[in-house]
Coordinates of C-alpha atoms in Angstrom, one line a residue:
M228 CA -19.6 -15.0 27.5
P229 CA -22.4 -15.0 24.7
R230 CA -23.0 -11.7 26.1
L231 CA -19.5 -10.4 26.1
S232 CA -19.2 -12.2 22.1
N233 CA -22.0 -9.9 20.9
A234 CA -20.7 -7.1 23.1
A235 CA -17.1 -7.4 21.1
V236 CA -18.5 -8.1 17.6
I237 CA -20.7 -5.2 17.6
T238 CA -18.4 -2.6 18.8
T239 CA -15.3 -3.9 16.9
N240 CA -17.5 -3.8 13.4
A241 CA -19.2 -0.4 14.8
I242 CA -15.5 1.1 14.5
L243 CA -14.2 -0.7 11.6
A244 CA -17.6 0.6 9.6
L245 CA -17.4 3.8 10.7
I246 CA -13.6 3.9 9.3
G247 CA -14.8 2.6 5.7
L248 CA -17.5 5.1 5.4
A249 CA -15.0 7.9 6.8
T250 CA -12.1 6.0 3.3
L251 CA -15.0 5.7 1.1
C252 CA -16.0 9.5 2.0
F253 CA -12.9 10.4 1.2
S254 CA -12.1 8.1 -1.6
V255 CA -15.0 9.7 -3.3
Y256 CA -13.7 14.0 -2.6
L257 CA -10.9 12.9 -4.4
F258 CA -12.9 11.2 -7.2
I259 CA -14.8 15.0 -7.0
E260 CA -12.1 17.0 -6.5
G261 CA -10.3 15.8 -9.7
P262 CA -7.3 13.5 -8.8
S263 CA -3.8 14.0 -9.8
Q264 CA -1.3 11.3 -11.2
C265 CA -0.6 10.4 -7.1
Q266 CA -4.4 10.7 -6.6
R267 CA -5.2 7.7 -9.3
F268 CA -2.9 5.6 -7.5
I269 CA -4.4 5.4 -3.9
Q270 CA -7.9 6.2 -5.6
N271 CA -9.2 2.7 -6.8
P272 CA -7.3 0.8 -3.7
L273 CA -9.1 3.2 -1.7
I274 CA -12.1 2.7 -2.8
V275 CA -12.4 -1.1 -3.1
T276 CA -10.4 -1.5 0.8
A277 CA -12.8 1.3 2.3
T278 CA -16.2 -0.7 0.6
L279 CA -14.9 -4.2 1.3
I280 CA -14.2 -3.3 5.4
F281 CA -18.1 -1.1 5.7
F282 CA -19.6 -4.3 4.1
I283 CA -18.0 -7.1 5.7
S284 CA -18.7 -4.8 9.2
S285 CA -21.7 -3.6 8.6
L286 CA -22.7 -7.2 8.2
G287 CA -21.6 -8.4 11.3
L288 CA -23.2 -5.6 13.7
I289 CA -26.3 -6.6 11.6
A290 CA -25.7 -10.4 12.5
A291 CA -24.7 -9.7 16.3
L292 CA -27.7 -6.9 16.9
Y293 CA -30.4 -8.9 15.5
D294 CA -29.0 -12.5 16.2
N295 CA -29.3 -13.9 13.0
Y296 CA -28.0 -17.2 12.3
I297 CA -28.3 -16.9 8.2
I298 CA -26.3 -14.0 8.5
I299 CA -23.5 -14.2 10.6
T300 CA -23.1 -17.3 8.4
L301 CA -22.4 -15.3 5.7
Y302 CA -20.3 -12.5 7.5
L303 CA -17.7 -15.7 9.2
F304 CA -17.8 -16.8 5.5
F305 CA -16.5 -13.2 4.4
L306 CA -13.9 -13.1 7.2
F307 CA -12.6 -16.3 6.5
L308 CA -12.3 -15.3 2.7
S309 CA -10.6 -12.1 4.3
I310 CA -8.1 -13.7 6.3
L311 CA -7.1 -15.9 3.4
L312 CA -6.6 -13.6 1.2
T313 CA -4.7 -11.2 3.7
L314 CA -2.0 -14.1 4.4
I315 CA -1.6 -14.7 0.0
F316 CA -1.2 -11.5 -0.2
S317 CA 1.3 -11.1 3.5
I318 CA 3.5 -13.9 2.1
F319 CA 3.7 -12.2 -2.3
I320 CA 4.7 -8.9 -0.3
F321 CA 7.5 -11.0 1.6
L322 CA 8.5 -13.1 -1.1
V323 CA 8.8 -9.1 -3.6
T324 CA 10.7 -7.3 -0.9
N325 CA 13.5 -10.3 1.1
S326 CA 16.2 -11.0 -2.0
S327 CA 17.0 -14.4 -1.0
A328 CA 13.4 -15.3 -0.2
G329 CA 11.9 -14.1 -3.9
K330 CA 15.1 -16.0 -5.6
A331 CA 14.4 -19.3 -3.8
F332 CA 10.7 -19.4 -4.8
S333 CA 11.3 -17.4 -8.7
D334 CA 10.0 -20.0 -11.5
K335 CA 8.7 -22.6 -8.8
G336 CA 5.8 -24.3 -9.0
I337 CA 3.6 -27.2 -10.8
G338 CA 3.4 -28.0 -14.9
N339 CA 3.1 -24.8 -16.6
V340 CA 1.8 -22.3 -13.7
K341 CA 5.0 -20.7 -12.3
T342 CA 5.5 -18.1 -9.9
G343 CA 7.3 -16.2 -12.2
D344 CA 10.5 -13.8 -11.8
L345 CA 9.4 -12.9 -7.5
Q346 CA 13.0 -11.4 -7.2
N347 CA 12.2 -8.5 -9.2
W348 CA 8.5 -8.1 -9.1
I349 CA 8.6 -4.6 -7.6
G350 CA 11.2 -3.6 -10.2
D351 CA 9.8 -5.1 -13.4
H352 CA 6.0 -3.7 -12.3
F353 CA 6.7 -0.4 -10.9
L354 CA 10.2 1.3 -12.7
Q355 CA 9.1 0.0 -16.3
G356 CA 6.6 1.6 -18.9
K357 CA 3.0 3.0 -18.0
N358 CA 3.3 2.8 -14.4
W359 CA 6.5 4.0 -14.4
E360 CA 5.2 7.0 -16.5
G361 CA 3.1 7.7 -13.6
I362 CA 5.1 7.7 -10.9
K363 CA 7.1 10.5 -12.5
R364 CA 4.1 12.5 -13.2
C365 CA 3.1 11.7 -9.4
M366 CA 6.2 13.3 -8.3
A367 CA 6.2 15.7 -10.7
D368 CA 3.0 17.1 -9.0
S369 CA 3.3 16.4 -5.7
S370 CA 5.2 18.4 -3.2
I371 CA 8.5 15.9 -2.8
C372 CA 11.2 17.5 -4.4
R373 CA 9.9 21.2 -3.8
F374 CA 12.8 22.5 -1.9
R375 CA 12.9 26.5 -0.7
P376 CA 16.8 28.0 -2.5
R377 CA 17.4 28.8 1.4
D378 CA 16.9 24.9 2.8
V379 CA 19.9 23.3 4.0
D380 CA 18.1 20.1 4.8
F381 CA 18.5 18.7 0.9
D382 CA 22.2 17.5 1.9
A383 CA 22.3 13.3 1.8
K384 CA 22.1 12.8 5.2
H385 CA 19.0 14.1 5.9
L386 CA 16.9 12.8 2.6
S387 CA 14.8 10.0 1.8
H388 CA 15.8 7.4 -0.6
V389 CA 13.6 8.8 -3.2
K390 CA 14.9 12.5 -2.7
F391 CA 18.5 11.0 -2.6
G392 CA 17.8 9.1 -5.8
C393 CA 15.5 12.0 -8.0
C394 CA 15.5 15.1 -6.0
R395 CA 19.4 16.2 -6.6
P396 CA 22.3 14.8 -9.0
P397 CA 24.2 11.7 -8.6
V398 CA 26.9 12.5 -6.2
E399 CA 29.5 11.0 -8.7
C400 CA 28.0 13.8 -11.3
G401 CA 30.2 16.4 -8.7
F402 CA 27.5 19.1 -9.6
E403 CA 28.1 22.6 -7.3
A404 CA 25.0 23.2 -5.6
K405 CA 24.2 27.2 -5.5
N406 CA 20.9 26.6 -3.3
A407 CA 18.6 23.8 -2.5
T408 CA 17.1 24.4 -6.3
W409 CA 19.9 24.7 -8.3
W410 CA 22.9 22.8 -9.2
T411 CA 25.9 23.7 -11.6
V412 CA 28.9 21.6 -13.3
P413 CA 32.0 23.0 -12.9
A414 CA 34.5 24.0 -15.1
T415 CA 36.8 20.7 -14.6
S416 CA 33.6 18.6 -14.6
T417 CA 33.5 15.1 -16.8
A418 CA 30.2 14.6 -15.7
E419 CA 29.1 14.4 -19.0
I420 CA 30.0 11.6 -20.0
K421 CA 27.9 10.4 -17.4
E422 CA 24.2 9.4 -18.7
D423 CA 22.2 10.4 -15.4
C424 CA 24.5 13.4 -15.4
K425 CA 23.2 14.6 -18.8
T426 CA 19.5 13.2 -17.4
W427 CA 19.6 16.2 -14.9
S428 CA 17.6 19.3 -15.6
N429 CA 16.7 22.7 -13.1
T430 CA 13.7 22.6 -14.0
Q431 CA 11.3 21.4 -11.5
S432 CA 9.2 19.6 -13.2
Q433 CA 11.9 17.3 -14.1
L434 CA 14.9 16.9 -12.1
C435 CA 16.5 13.9 -11.9
Y436 CA 13.0 11.9 -12.1
S437 CA 13.9 9.7 -15.1
C438 CA 17.9 9.2 -13.7
E439 CA 18.8 5.7 -13.2
T440 CA 19.2 6.6 -9.2
C441 CA 16.2 7.8 -9.0
K442 CA 14.9 4.3 -10.1
V443 CA 17.0 2.6 -7.3
G444 CA 15.1 5.5 -4.9
V445 CA 11.6 4.9 -5.5
Y446 CA 12.7 1.0 -5.3
K447 CA 13.9 1.0 -2.0
G448 CA 11.1 3.4 -0.9
I449 CA 8.7 0.4 -2.3
R450 CA 10.8 -1.9 -0.4
K451 CA 10.5 0.0 2.8
R452 CA 6.8 0.8 2.2
W453 CA 5.7 -3.0 1.7
R454 CA 7.5 -4.0 5.0
I455 CA 5.8 -2.1 6.8
L456 CA 2.7 -2.9 5.2
L457 CA 3.1 -7.0 6.0
V458 CA 3.8 -5.5 9.7
F459 CA 0.1 -4.4 9.5
N460 CA -1.4 -7.1 7.2
L461 CA -0.2 -9.1 10.1
L462 CA -1.5 -7.1 13.3
L463 CA -4.7 -7.2 10.3
I464 CA -4.6 -10.7 10.3
L465 CA -5.0 -11.0 13.9
L466 CA -7.5 -8.2 14.7
V467 CA -9.7 -10.5 12.1
V468 CA -9.1 -13.7 13.4
L469 CA -10.4 -12.3 16.7
L470 CA -12.9 -11.2 14.8
Y471 CA -14.0 -14.7 13.4
S472 CA -13.9 -16.3 17.1
W473 CA -16.5 -13.9 18.3
G474 CA -18.5 -14.4 15.6
C475 CA -17.8 -18.4 15.5
C476 CA -19.4 -18.0 19.6
V477 CA -22.2 -16.3 18.2
R478 CA -23.1 -18.6 15.6
K479 CA -23.4 -21.3 18.0
N480 CA -25.0 -19.4 20.2
N481 CA -28.2 -18.7 18.2
R482 CA -27.8 -22.2 16.1
V483 CA -30.5 -23.7 18.7
P484 CA -33.0 -20.8 18.1
W485 CA -32.7 -20.7 14.5
K486 CA -33.3 -24.7 13.9
R487 CA -36.4 -24.6 16.9
R488 CA -37.9 -21.6 14.3
F489 CA -38.3 -23.8 11.6
L490 CA -39.1 -27.3 12.9

């Protein structure tokens, strides 16, 4: 059992250390390349996450290889902290992506400490001010709306929420598609009275990035991805709990030799 625990900790942490190192190298590459607005959104989170993964997994690797009681104790402390923070973050994701749960927990708390408006947190945080301007620049920099004129998959049923809201005029505008990159206003259209219809532009750097339909599409896209992230976090918690259990076995096995060493 002791050898099995050590082997499990060594193998798992070696894999995680390599993943963390590879992610850190990719983050540095993005920084050296001179990131676009899209890359800026992922660069800092990648660097922080990769550094933490590499540090904690390296700590566990050293502790298991050298049977060091003090290092394995530090390793377990950081693992426990990781479990706690990931669990808190997962609960937060659930609340801000679930309307009924977010509404139930909004403005709740003790005394002056309140949770805030969790129901509308994504919209308030991502779809307003500088963050929204950054998202618009990111979409303009990326190839998300770069259809070819002959593409036929620009029809609504083939598009994601973001593409449907940002890459084509709103359906209610009644614009006619000459091809996937050019839309015209019919002679009998009353589209000019609608704000999003005025906002639409055939210019590829503008399109419907300033439309309310674009915000709705981005909101739905963020909520969908965060729900996927929630599932990933729950699986990650299970992995870290297993690591914590194995680490506790390693620590228990090393406790007696450590005491004898200093008695």
